[in-house]
Amino acid sequence: MIRVLLVDDHRIVRQGLRQVLADVPDIEVVGDAGDGAQALSQVRSLVCTPEGLQVVMLDIAMPGRDGLEVLKLIKAEFPRLAVLMLSTYPDRQFAVRCLRAGAAGYLHKSADPDDMVAALRKAAAGGRYITPSVAELLATSISEPHDHAPHEALSQREHQVFRLLAQGHSVGQIAQSLSLSSNTVSTYRARILEKTGTRNDVELALYAVRQQMVEP
C-alpha cells in the first residue's frame, strides 16, 4: 500500500485529490495539510508509524514557507521520502529547480488522473517521474548551462520574495508572511532588482508576466 500525504493550501484541491485517489486500490491518502508547518508536523508523525509514509504530494504555491522550501526541509530530515511536486505554473518555471532540490517528480494540477497515479507509483518505488516536457527542460539545462533567464540566478529565498513582489505584495506584507524583518525583505528586493535588471516593482511585475511566472 502506498501511503500518501496531500499538502495544498486550498481545501477544495485536497478534497479533489482525495476523490481522484479514492478508488485506486494500492494508494491510501493518510493525511492532508494546508501549509508548510502542518506538512512537516504530519510527515514527522506519519513516518514513525508502523506503516510509514511513502509519498508527499506537495503544492509549490503556499503562504509562508512555499513548496520549494518545504521540499528542502523534508529532504534534509527524511532524504529517502519521496516528494512529488504539484503546481499550476508552467513547467519551465519550477520543474528543474524542484528536481534539483530532490523532488521525485513535477506535475501540473491539471494532469490526467492516470498520470498522477503513475507518478505516485514511480515515486513510491524510488524512481523519478519525468514528463516529456520536463525531460526536455532537463536536457536543455544540461546542454546550455549558461543560457538562463536572469531570475534563474536568484536564490530560493530571493525567488520566493520575487514572486510575492510580482503579485503586488508590499515589503511589510511579505515580511509578515515569511516571518522576516522589513529590512531583510528590502535587502532581498534590492538584490532581486539588480539581478533581474529592473528598476522598480512595476518593472519587476512586468518581467514576471513576460516570463509567465504570474498571471497577467
mmCIF file of C-alpha atoms in Angstrom:
data_model
loop_
_atom_site.group_PDB
_atom_site.id
_atom_site.type_symbol
_atom_site.label_atom_id
_atom_site.label_comp_id
_atom_site.label_asym_id
_atom_site.label_seq_id
_atom_site.Cartn_x
_atom_site.Cartn_y
_atom_site.Cartn_z
ATOM 1 C CA MET A 1 0.000 0.000 0.000
ATOM 2 C CA ILE A 2 1.328 3.440 -0.988
ATOM 3 C CA ARG A 3 0.563 5.860 1.852
ATOM 4 C CA VAL A 4 0.276 9.467 0.692
ATOM 5 C CA LEU A 5 0.176 12.870 2.419
ATOM 6 C CA LEU A 6 -1.527 15.712 0.495
ATOM 7 C CA VAL A 7 -0.246 19.250 1.028
ATOM 8 C CA ASP A 8 -2.079 22.204 -0.540
ATOM 9 C CA ASP A 9 -3.392 25.438 0.950
ATOM 10 C CA HIS A 10 -6.738 25.030 -0.841
ATOM 11 C CA ARG A 11 -9.104 22.583 0.846
ATOM 12 C CA ILE A 12 -11.029 22.022 -2.386
ATOM 13 C CA VAL A 13 -7.834 20.886 -4.122
ATOM 14 C CA ARG A 14 -7.063 18.431 -1.325
ATOM 15 C CA GLN A 15 -10.612 17.104 -1.499
ATOM 16 C CA GLY A 16 -10.339 16.742 -5.265
ATOM 17 C CA LEU A 17 -7.096 14.794 -4.978
ATOM 18 C CA ARG A 18 -8.651 12.535 -2.365
ATOM 19 C CA GLN A 19 -11.512 11.757 -4.725
ATOM 20 C CA VAL A 20 -9.129 11.033 -7.595
ATOM 21 C CA LEU A 21 -7.139 8.575 -5.471
ATOM 22 C CA ALA A 22 -10.044 7.061 -3.506
ATOM 23 C CA ASP A 23 -10.682 4.232 -5.957
ATOM 24 C CA VAL A 24 -7.038 3.300 -6.538
ATOM 25 C CA PRO A 25 -6.570 0.016 -4.652
ATOM 26 C CA ASP A 26 -2.863 0.355 -3.859
ATOM 27 C CA ILE A 27 -2.919 4.013 -2.763
ATOM 28 C CA GLU A 28 -4.175 5.363 0.559
ATOM 29 C CA VAL A 29 -4.357 9.060 1.488
ATOM 30 C CA VAL A 30 -3.383 9.065 5.163
ATOM 31 C CA GLY A 31 -3.463 12.809 5.827
ATOM 32 C CA ASP A 32 -3.538 16.308 4.427
ATOM 33 C CA ALA A 33 -2.071 19.682 5.357
ATOM 34 C CA GLY A 34 -2.778 23.275 4.403
ATOM 35 C CA ASP A 35 0.656 24.826 4.939
ATOM 36 C CA GLY A 36 4.314 24.014 5.404
ATOM 37 C CA ALA A 37 4.266 23.835 9.198
ATOM 38 C CA GLN A 38 1.362 21.366 9.186
ATOM 39 C CA ALA A 39 3.074 19.355 6.469
ATOM 40 C CA LEU A 40 6.322 18.989 8.421
ATOM 41 C CA SER A 41 4.434 18.054 11.573
ATOM 42 C CA GLN A 42 2.420 15.372 9.792
ATOM 43 C CA VAL A 43 5.445 13.986 7.965
ATOM 44 C CA ARG A 44 7.277 13.556 11.273
ATOM 45 C CA SER A 45 4.289 11.774 12.792
ATOM 46 C CA LEU A 46 3.477 9.534 9.839
ATOM 47 C CA VAL A 47 6.997 8.305 9.114
ATOM 48 C CA CYS A 48 7.136 6.998 12.692
ATOM 49 C CA THR A 49 4.047 4.800 12.292
ATOM 50 C CA PRO A 50 4.467 1.073 11.586
ATOM 51 C CA GLU A 51 3.092 1.537 8.060
ATOM 52 C CA GLY A 52 5.243 4.608 7.409
ATOM 53 C CA LEU A 53 4.740 7.240 4.708
ATOM 54 C CA GLN A 54 5.759 6.672 1.107
ATOM 55 C CA VAL A 55 4.958 9.875 -0.813
ATOM 56 C CA VAL A 56 4.180 13.529 -0.123
ATOM 57 C CA MET A 57 2.216 15.380 -2.816
ATOM 58 C CA LEU A 58 3.293 18.962 -2.271
ATOM 59 C CA ASP A 59 1.946 22.181 -3.772
ATOM 60 C CA ILE A 60 4.518 24.821 -4.722
ATOM 61 C CA ALA A 61 2.484 27.983 -4.102
ATOM 62 C CA MET A 62 1.614 28.168 -0.415
ATOM 63 C CA PRO A 63 1.572 31.040 2.085
ATOM 64 C CA GLY A 64 4.551 31.400 4.394
ATOM 65 C CA ARG A 65 7.039 28.677 3.512
ATOM 66 C CA ASP A 66 6.431 27.802 -0.114
ATOM 67 C CA GLY A 67 6.605 24.309 -1.503
ATOM 68 C CA LEU A 68 10.217 24.515 -2.600
ATOM 69 C CA GLU A 69 11.336 25.498 0.878
ATOM 70 C CA VAL A 70 9.220 22.747 2.456
ATOM 71 C CA LEU A 71 10.655 20.266 -0.055
ATOM 72 C CA LYS A 72 14.195 21.111 1.026
ATOM 73 C CA LEU A 73 13.283 20.813 4.713
ATOM 74 C CA ILE A 74 11.650 17.426 4.172
ATOM 75 C CA LYS A 75 14.575 16.082 2.145
ATOM 76 C CA ALA A 76 17.078 17.347 4.730
ATOM 77 C CA GLU A 77 15.287 15.460 7.506
ATOM 78 C CA PHE A 78 13.979 12.476 5.526
ATOM 79 C CA PRO A 79 16.188 12.104 2.448
ATOM 80 C CA ARG A 80 14.559 8.844 1.338
ATOM 81 C CA LEU A 81 10.986 10.134 1.486
ATOM 82 C CA ALA A 82 9.576 10.737 -1.996
ATOM 83 C CA VAL A 83 8.096 14.180 -2.627
ATOM 84 C CA LEU A 84 6.010 14.773 -5.738
ATOM 85 C CA MET A 85 5.548 18.469 -6.564
ATOM 86 C CA LEU A 86 2.243 19.893 -7.829
ATOM 87 C CA SER A 87 1.839 23.276 -9.481
ATOM 88 C CA THR A 88 -0.297 25.456 -11.707
ATOM 89 C CA TYR A 89 2.819 27.190 -13.051
ATOM 90 C CA PRO A 90 4.404 26.332 -16.422
ATOM 91 C CA ASP A 91 6.931 23.506 -16.205
ATOM 92 C CA ARG A 92 9.830 25.696 -17.239
ATOM 93 C CA GLN A 93 9.438 27.969 -14.224
ATOM 94 C CA PHE A 94 9.896 25.402 -11.480
ATOM 95 C CA ALA A 95 10.379 21.841 -12.731
ATOM 96 C CA VAL A 96 14.166 21.807 -12.973
ATOM 97 C CA ARG A 97 14.522 23.735 -9.718
ATOM 98 C CA CYS A 98 12.314 21.195 -7.927
ATOM 99 C CA LEU A 99 14.127 18.180 -9.328
ATOM 100 C CA ARG A 100 17.493 19.637 -8.380
ATOM 101 C CA ALA A 101 16.162 20.084 -4.845
ATOM 102 C CA GLY A 102 15.330 16.378 -4.646
ATOM 103 C CA ALA A 103 11.729 16.102 -5.865
ATOM 104 C CA ALA A 104 10.627 12.743 -7.247
ATOM 105 C CA GLY A 105 8.619 14.447 -9.964
ATOM 106 C CA TYR A 106 6.793 17.578 -11.069
ATOM 107 C CA LEU A 107 3.158 17.536 -12.169
ATOM 108 C CA HIS A 108 0.697 20.190 -13.232
ATOM 109 C CA LYS A 109 -2.515 20.109 -11.180
ATOM 110 C CA SER A 110 -4.497 19.639 -14.366
ATOM 111 C CA ALA A 111 -2.637 16.402 -15.153
ATOM 112 C CA ASP A 112 -4.690 13.360 -16.101
ATOM 113 C CA PRO A 113 -5.593 11.247 -13.033
ATOM 114 C CA ASP A 114 -3.868 8.239 -14.605
ATOM 115 C CA ASP A 115 -0.655 10.268 -14.845
ATOM 116 C CA MET A 116 -0.925 11.231 -11.170
ATOM 117 C CA VAL A 117 -1.353 7.594 -10.176
ATOM 118 C CA ALA A 118 1.595 6.587 -12.359
ATOM 119 C CA ALA A 119 3.704 9.360 -10.810
ATOM 120 C CA LEU A 120 2.835 8.233 -7.277
ATOM 121 C CA ARG A 121 3.703 4.626 -8.043
ATOM 122 C CA LYS A 122 7.001 5.604 -9.664
ATOM 123 C CA ALA A 123 7.916 7.880 -6.745
ATOM 124 C CA ALA A 124 6.983 5.254 -4.146
ATOM 125 C CA ALA A 125 9.222 2.757 -5.942
ATOM 126 C CA GLY A 126 12.166 5.113 -5.581
ATOM 127 C CA GLY A 127 12.147 6.463 -9.120
ATOM 128 C CA ARG A 128 11.539 9.859 -10.668
ATOM 129 C CA TYR A 129 8.503 10.636 -12.749
ATOM 130 C CA ILE A 130 9.604 12.819 -15.657
ATOM 131 C CA THR A 131 7.133 14.041 -18.272
ATOM 132 C CA PRO A 132 8.403 14.609 -21.842
ATOM 133 C CA SER A 133 8.264 18.392 -21.406
ATOM 134 C CA VAL A 134 10.259 18.257 -18.172
ATOM 135 C CA ALA A 135 12.759 15.851 -19.752
ATOM 136 C CA GLU A 136 13.328 18.397 -22.498
ATOM 137 C CA LEU A 137 13.874 21.136 -19.915
ATOM 138 C CA LEU A 138 16.407 18.968 -18.087
ATOM 139 C CA ALA A 139 18.252 18.261 -21.313
ATOM 140 C CA THR A 140 18.339 21.956 -22.135
ATOM 141 C CA SER A 141 19.602 22.870 -18.676
ATOM 142 C CA ILE A 142 22.491 20.425 -19.121
ATOM 143 C CA SER A 143 23.392 21.273 -22.717
ATOM 144 C CA GLU A 144 23.079 25.052 -22.269
ATOM 145 C CA PRO A 145 24.175 25.723 -18.680
ATOM 146 C CA HIS A 146 24.932 29.373 -19.307
ATOM 147 C CA ASP A 147 21.818 30.278 -21.259
ATOM 148 C CA HIS A 148 19.491 31.155 -18.389
ATOM 149 C CA ALA A 149 16.969 33.915 -17.769
ATOM 150 C CA PRO A 150 18.123 36.463 -15.147
ATOM 151 C CA HIS A 151 15.640 35.279 -12.493
ATOM 152 C CA GLU A 152 17.150 31.788 -12.556
ATOM 153 C CA ALA A 153 20.182 33.201 -10.742
ATOM 154 C CA LEU A 154 18.024 34.056 -7.713
ATOM 155 C CA SER A 155 18.445 32.111 -4.512
ATOM 156 C CA GLN A 156 15.466 30.179 -3.189
ATOM 157 C CA ARG A 157 14.512 32.938 -0.731
ATOM 158 C CA GLU A 158 15.021 35.653 -3.364
ATOM 159 C CA HIS A 159 12.834 33.658 -5.736
ATOM 160 C CA GLN A 160 10.134 33.443 -3.076
ATOM 161 C CA VAL A 161 10.243 37.198 -2.377
ATOM 162 C CA PHE A 162 10.362 37.913 -6.113
ATOM 163 C CA ARG A 163 7.076 36.103 -6.761
ATOM 164 C CA LEU A 164 5.345 37.848 -3.867
ATOM 165 C CA LEU A 165 6.532 41.255 -5.057
ATOM 166 C CA ALA A 166 5.366 40.453 -8.579
ATOM 167 C CA GLN A 167 1.938 39.547 -7.203
ATOM 168 C CA GLY A 168 1.628 43.024 -5.693
ATOM 169 C CA HIS A 169 2.500 42.343 -2.053
ATOM 170 C CA SER A 170 4.221 45.124 -0.126
ATOM 171 C CA VAL A 171 7.522 44.723 1.711
ATOM 172 C CA GLY A 172 5.623 44.775 5.015
ATOM 173 C CA GLN A 173 3.155 42.114 3.892
ATOM 174 C CA ILE A 174 5.960 39.883 2.673
ATOM 175 C CA ALA A 175 7.883 40.333 5.914
ATOM 176 C CA GLN A 176 4.843 39.245 7.907
ATOM 177 C CA SER A 177 4.079 36.314 5.610
ATOM 178 C CA LEU A 178 7.647 34.951 5.706
ATOM 179 C CA SER A 179 8.368 35.867 9.336
ATOM 180 C CA LEU A 180 11.210 38.175 8.305
ATOM 181 C CA SER A 181 12.040 41.765 9.192
ATOM 182 C CA SER A 182 11.108 44.507 6.723
ATOM 183 C CA ASN A 183 14.791 45.419 6.420
ATOM 184 C CA THR A 184 15.633 41.864 5.400
ATOM 185 C CA VAL A 185 12.897 41.819 2.764
ATOM 186 C CA SER A 186 14.069 45.206 1.482
ATOM 187 C CA THR A 187 17.562 43.767 1.104
ATOM 188 C CA TYR A 188 16.192 40.835 -0.852
ATOM 189 C CA ARG A 189 14.194 43.236 -3.012
ATOM 190 C CA ALA A 190 17.310 45.264 -3.853
ATOM 191 C CA ARG A 191 19.178 42.099 -4.863
ATOM 192 C CA ILE A 192 16.240 40.937 -6.987
ATOM 193 C CA LEU A 193 16.008 44.239 -8.845
ATOM 194 C CA GLU A 194 19.738 44.136 -9.521
ATOM 195 C CA LYS A 195 19.772 40.535 -10.731
ATOM 196 C CA THR A 196 16.735 40.925 -12.985
ATOM 197 C CA GLY A 197 17.799 44.313 -14.343
ATOM 198 C CA THR A 198 14.584 46.007 -13.231
ATOM 199 C CA ARG A 199 14.290 49.381 -11.503
ATOM 200 C CA ASN A 200 11.076 49.150 -9.505
ATOM 201 C CA ASP A 201 8.158 46.903 -8.579
ATOM 202 C CA VAL A 202 6.209 47.772 -11.729
ATOM 203 C CA GLU A 203 9.049 46.677 -13.999
ATOM 204 C CA LEU A 204 9.517 43.601 -11.831
ATOM 205 C CA ALA A 205 5.843 42.671 -12.222
ATOM 206 C CA LEU A 206 6.027 43.149 -15.996
ATOM 207 C CA TYR A 207 9.126 40.968 -16.100
ATOM 208 C CA ALA A 208 7.283 38.257 -14.161
ATOM 209 C CA VAL A 209 4.355 38.380 -16.591
ATOM 210 C CA ARG A 210 6.696 38.105 -19.594
ATOM 211 C CA GLN A 211 8.337 35.079 -18.006
ATOM 212 C CA GLN A 212 4.893 33.573 -17.271
ATOM 213 C CA MET A 213 5.631 33.448 -13.549
ATOM 214 C CA VAL A 214 2.392 35.212 -12.599
ATOM 215 C CA GLU A 215 -0.936 35.701 -14.291
ATOM 216 C CA PRO A 216 -1.215 38.973 -16.272
#
